[in-house]
mmCIF file of C-alpha atoms in Angstrom:
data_model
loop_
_atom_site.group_PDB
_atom_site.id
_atom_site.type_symbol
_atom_site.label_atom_id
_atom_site.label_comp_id
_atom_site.label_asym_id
_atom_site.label_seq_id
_atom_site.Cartn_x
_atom_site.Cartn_y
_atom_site.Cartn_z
ATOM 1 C CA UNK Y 1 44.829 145.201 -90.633
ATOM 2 C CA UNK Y 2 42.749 141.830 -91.172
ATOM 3 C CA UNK Y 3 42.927 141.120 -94.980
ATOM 4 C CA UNK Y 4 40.655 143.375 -96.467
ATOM 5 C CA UNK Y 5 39.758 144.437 -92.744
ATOM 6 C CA UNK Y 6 36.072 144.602 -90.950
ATOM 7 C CA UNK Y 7 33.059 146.113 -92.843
ATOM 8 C CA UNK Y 8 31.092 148.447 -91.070
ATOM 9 C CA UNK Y 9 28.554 146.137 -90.379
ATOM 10 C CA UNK Y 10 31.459 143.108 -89.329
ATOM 11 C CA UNK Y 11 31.874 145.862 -86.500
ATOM 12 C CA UNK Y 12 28.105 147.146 -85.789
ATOM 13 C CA UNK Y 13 27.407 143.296 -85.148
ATOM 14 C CA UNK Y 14 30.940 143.026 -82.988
ATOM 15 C CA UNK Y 15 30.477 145.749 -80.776
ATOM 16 C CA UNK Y 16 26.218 146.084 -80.488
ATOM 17 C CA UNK Y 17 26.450 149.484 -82.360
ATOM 18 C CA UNK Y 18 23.984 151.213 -84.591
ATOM 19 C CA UNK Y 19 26.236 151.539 -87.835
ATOM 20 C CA UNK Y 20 25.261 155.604 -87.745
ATOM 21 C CA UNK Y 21 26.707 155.511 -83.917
ATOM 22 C CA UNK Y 22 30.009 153.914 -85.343
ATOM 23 C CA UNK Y 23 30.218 156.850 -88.064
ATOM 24 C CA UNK Y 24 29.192 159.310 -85.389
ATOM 25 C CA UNK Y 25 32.750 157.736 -83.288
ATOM 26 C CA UNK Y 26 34.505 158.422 -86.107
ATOM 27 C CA UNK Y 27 33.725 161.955 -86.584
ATOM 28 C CA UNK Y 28 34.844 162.411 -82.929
ATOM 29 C CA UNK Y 29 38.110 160.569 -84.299
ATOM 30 C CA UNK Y 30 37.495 157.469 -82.065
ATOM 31 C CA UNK Y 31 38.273 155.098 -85.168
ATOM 32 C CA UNK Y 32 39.578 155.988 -87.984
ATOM 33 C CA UNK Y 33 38.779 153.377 -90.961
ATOM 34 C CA UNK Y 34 40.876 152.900 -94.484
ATOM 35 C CA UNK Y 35 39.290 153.029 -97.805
ATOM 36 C CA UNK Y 36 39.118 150.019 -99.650
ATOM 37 C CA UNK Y 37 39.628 150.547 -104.014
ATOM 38 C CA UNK Y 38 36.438 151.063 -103.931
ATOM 39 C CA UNK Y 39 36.161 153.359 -101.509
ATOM 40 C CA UNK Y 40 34.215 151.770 -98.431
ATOM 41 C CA UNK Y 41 35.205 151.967 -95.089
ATOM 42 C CA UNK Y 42 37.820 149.043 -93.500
ATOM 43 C CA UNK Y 43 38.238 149.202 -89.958
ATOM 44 C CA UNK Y 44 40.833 146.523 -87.996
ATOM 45 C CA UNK Y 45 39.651 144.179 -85.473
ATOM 46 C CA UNK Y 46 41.766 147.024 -82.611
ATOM 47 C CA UNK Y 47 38.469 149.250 -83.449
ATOM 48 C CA UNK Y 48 36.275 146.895 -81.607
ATOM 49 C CA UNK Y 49 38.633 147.340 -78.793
ATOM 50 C CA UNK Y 50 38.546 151.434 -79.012
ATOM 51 C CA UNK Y 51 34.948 151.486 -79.767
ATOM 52 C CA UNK Y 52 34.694 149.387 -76.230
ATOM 53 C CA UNK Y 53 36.966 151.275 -74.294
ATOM 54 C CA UNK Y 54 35.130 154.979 -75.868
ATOM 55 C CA UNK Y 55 31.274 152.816 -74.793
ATOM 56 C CA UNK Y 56 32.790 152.154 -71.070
ATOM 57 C CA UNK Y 57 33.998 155.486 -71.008
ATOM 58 C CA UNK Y 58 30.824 157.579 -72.417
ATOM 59 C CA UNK Y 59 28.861 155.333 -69.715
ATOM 60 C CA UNK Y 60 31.094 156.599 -66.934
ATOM 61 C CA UNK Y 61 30.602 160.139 -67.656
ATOM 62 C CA UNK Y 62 34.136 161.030 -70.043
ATOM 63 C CA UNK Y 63 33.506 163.095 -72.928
ATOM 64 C CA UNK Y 64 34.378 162.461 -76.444
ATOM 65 C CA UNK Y 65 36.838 164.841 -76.554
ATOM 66 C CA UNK Y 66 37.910 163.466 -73.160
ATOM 67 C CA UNK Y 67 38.090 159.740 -74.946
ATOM 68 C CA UNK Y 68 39.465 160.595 -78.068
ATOM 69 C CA UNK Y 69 42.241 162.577 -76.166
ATOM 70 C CA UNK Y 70 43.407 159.659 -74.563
ATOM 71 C CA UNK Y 71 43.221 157.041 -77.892
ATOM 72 C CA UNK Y 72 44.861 159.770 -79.757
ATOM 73 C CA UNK Y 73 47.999 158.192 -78.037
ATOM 74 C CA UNK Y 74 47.158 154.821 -79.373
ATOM 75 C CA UNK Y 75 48.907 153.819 -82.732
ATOM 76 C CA UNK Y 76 46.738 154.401 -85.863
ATOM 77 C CA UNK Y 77 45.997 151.185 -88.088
ATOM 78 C CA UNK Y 78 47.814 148.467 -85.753
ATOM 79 C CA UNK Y 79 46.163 146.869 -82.862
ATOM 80 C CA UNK Y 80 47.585 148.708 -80.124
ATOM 81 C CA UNK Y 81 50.297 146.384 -77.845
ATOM 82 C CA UNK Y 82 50.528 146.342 -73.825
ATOM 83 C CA UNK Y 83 52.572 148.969 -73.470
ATOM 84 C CA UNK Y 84 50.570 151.285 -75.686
ATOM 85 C CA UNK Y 85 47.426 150.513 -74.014
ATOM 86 C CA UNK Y 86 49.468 151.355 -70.255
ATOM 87 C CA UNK Y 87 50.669 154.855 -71.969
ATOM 88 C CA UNK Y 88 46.625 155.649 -71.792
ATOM 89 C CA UNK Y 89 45.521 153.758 -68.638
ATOM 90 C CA UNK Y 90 48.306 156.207 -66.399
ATOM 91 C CA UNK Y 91 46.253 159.157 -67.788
ATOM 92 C CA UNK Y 92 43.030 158.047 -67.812
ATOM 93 C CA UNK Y 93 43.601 156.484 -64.603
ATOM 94 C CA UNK Y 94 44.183 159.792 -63.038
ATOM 95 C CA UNK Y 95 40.680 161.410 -64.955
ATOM 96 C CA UNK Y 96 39.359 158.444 -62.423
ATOM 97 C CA UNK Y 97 41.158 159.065 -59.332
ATOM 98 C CA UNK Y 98 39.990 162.585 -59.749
ATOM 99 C CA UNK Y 99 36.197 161.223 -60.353
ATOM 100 C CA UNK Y 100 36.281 158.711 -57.629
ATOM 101 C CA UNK Y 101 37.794 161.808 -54.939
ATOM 102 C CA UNK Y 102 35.001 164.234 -56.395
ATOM 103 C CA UNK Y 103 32.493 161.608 -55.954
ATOM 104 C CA UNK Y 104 33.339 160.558 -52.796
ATOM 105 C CA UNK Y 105 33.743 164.546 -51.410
ATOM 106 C CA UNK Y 106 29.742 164.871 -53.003
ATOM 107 C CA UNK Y 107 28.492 161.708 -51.129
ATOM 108 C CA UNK Y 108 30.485 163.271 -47.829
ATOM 109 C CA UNK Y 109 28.929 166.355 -47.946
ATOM 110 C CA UNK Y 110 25.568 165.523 -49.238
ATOM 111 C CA UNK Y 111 25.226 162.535 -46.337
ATOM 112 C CA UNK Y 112 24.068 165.082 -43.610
ATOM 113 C CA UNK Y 113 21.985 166.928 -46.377
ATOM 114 C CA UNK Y 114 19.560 164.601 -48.321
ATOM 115 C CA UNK Y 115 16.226 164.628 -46.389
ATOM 116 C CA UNK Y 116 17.201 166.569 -43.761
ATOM 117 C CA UNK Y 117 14.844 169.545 -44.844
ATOM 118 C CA UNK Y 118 17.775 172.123 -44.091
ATOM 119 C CA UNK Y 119 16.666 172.145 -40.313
ATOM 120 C CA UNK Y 120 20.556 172.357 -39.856
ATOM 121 C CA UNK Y 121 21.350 175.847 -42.351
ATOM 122 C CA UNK Y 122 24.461 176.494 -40.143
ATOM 123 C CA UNK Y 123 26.083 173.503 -41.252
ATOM 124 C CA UNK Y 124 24.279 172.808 -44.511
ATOM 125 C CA UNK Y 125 26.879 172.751 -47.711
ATOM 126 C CA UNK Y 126 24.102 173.732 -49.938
ATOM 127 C CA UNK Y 127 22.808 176.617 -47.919
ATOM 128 C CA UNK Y 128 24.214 180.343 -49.167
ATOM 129 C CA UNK Y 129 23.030 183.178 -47.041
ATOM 130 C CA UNK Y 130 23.471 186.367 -49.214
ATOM 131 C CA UNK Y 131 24.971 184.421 -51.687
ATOM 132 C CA UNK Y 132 28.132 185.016 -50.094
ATOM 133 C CA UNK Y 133 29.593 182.002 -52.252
ATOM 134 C CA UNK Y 134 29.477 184.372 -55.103
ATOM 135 C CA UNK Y 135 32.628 185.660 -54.215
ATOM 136 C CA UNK Y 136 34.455 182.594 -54.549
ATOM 137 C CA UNK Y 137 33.478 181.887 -58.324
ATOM 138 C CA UNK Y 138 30.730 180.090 -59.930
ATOM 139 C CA UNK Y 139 29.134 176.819 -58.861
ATOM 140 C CA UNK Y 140 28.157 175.079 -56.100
ATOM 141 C CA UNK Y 141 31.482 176.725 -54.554
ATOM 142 C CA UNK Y 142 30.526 174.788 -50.851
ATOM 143 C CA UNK Y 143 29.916 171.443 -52.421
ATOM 144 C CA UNK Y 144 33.463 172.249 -54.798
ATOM 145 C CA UNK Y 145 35.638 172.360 -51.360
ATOM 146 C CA UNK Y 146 35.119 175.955 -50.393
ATOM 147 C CA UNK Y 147 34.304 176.835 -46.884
ATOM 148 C CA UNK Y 148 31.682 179.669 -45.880
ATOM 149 C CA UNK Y 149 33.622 182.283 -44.013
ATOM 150 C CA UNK Y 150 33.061 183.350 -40.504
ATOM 151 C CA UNK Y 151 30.850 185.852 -41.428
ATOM 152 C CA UNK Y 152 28.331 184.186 -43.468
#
């Protein structure tokens, strides 16, 4: 850590932070700051870099828990090296992938669907006659990959 290491404040005005949204991060276990002798928070100049990464994150839909998963692999009180920082990126690279084919699977089957007015209920993957998709689980099971069967 930086000699004496970064206020609170140093890293509210570093990262564009409300200093109660920086303690909220750290009850989620995003940063976690030393005590100084007399007690106040230190954090190192690597929290601006997981506060970032946990801002990008929140913004593309990734929990806290989610976040603080993956930085839980990150080295405590040392700014985290190359290699550290490609330990996370395989994982939460693969949280993407999953988003992106998810995403893309949505935008596929809602194409057909948005303003159509359902004038197409044999083909629609939000239409449920009976509620036949019951019996698959909860959810929008035909929107979640499931296919109606014959009989619906």
């Amino acid at each position: 850590m930086a000699e004496g290491g970064l206020t609170i404040g140093d890293l509210a005005r570093r990262t564009g932070l409300a200093v109660s949204a920086i303690r909220f991060y750290e009850t989620h276990g995003i940063v976690t700051p030393l005590r100084n002798a007399g007690g106040h928070r230190r954090y190192d100049r690597a929290d601006i870099r997981r506060l970032s990464f946990a801002m990008i994150s929140q913004r593309l839909g990734f929990s806290l828990a989610e976040i603080a998963g993956h930085l839980a692999d990150l080295p405590a009180h040392r700014a985290p090296t190359r290699a550290d920082w490609g330990r996370i990126s395989a994982g939460f690279g693969a949280s993407i992938d999953a988003r992106i084919e998810a995403l893309e699977l949505l935008r596929r089957k809602l194409d057909g669907c948005i303003g159509c007015g359902c004038l197409s209920l044999d083909r629609c993957a939000l239409y449920n006659a009976k509620d036949s998709a019951a019996a698959k689980g909860a959810g929008p099971r035909y929107l979640m990959g499931d296919t109606p069967d014959a009989a619906d």
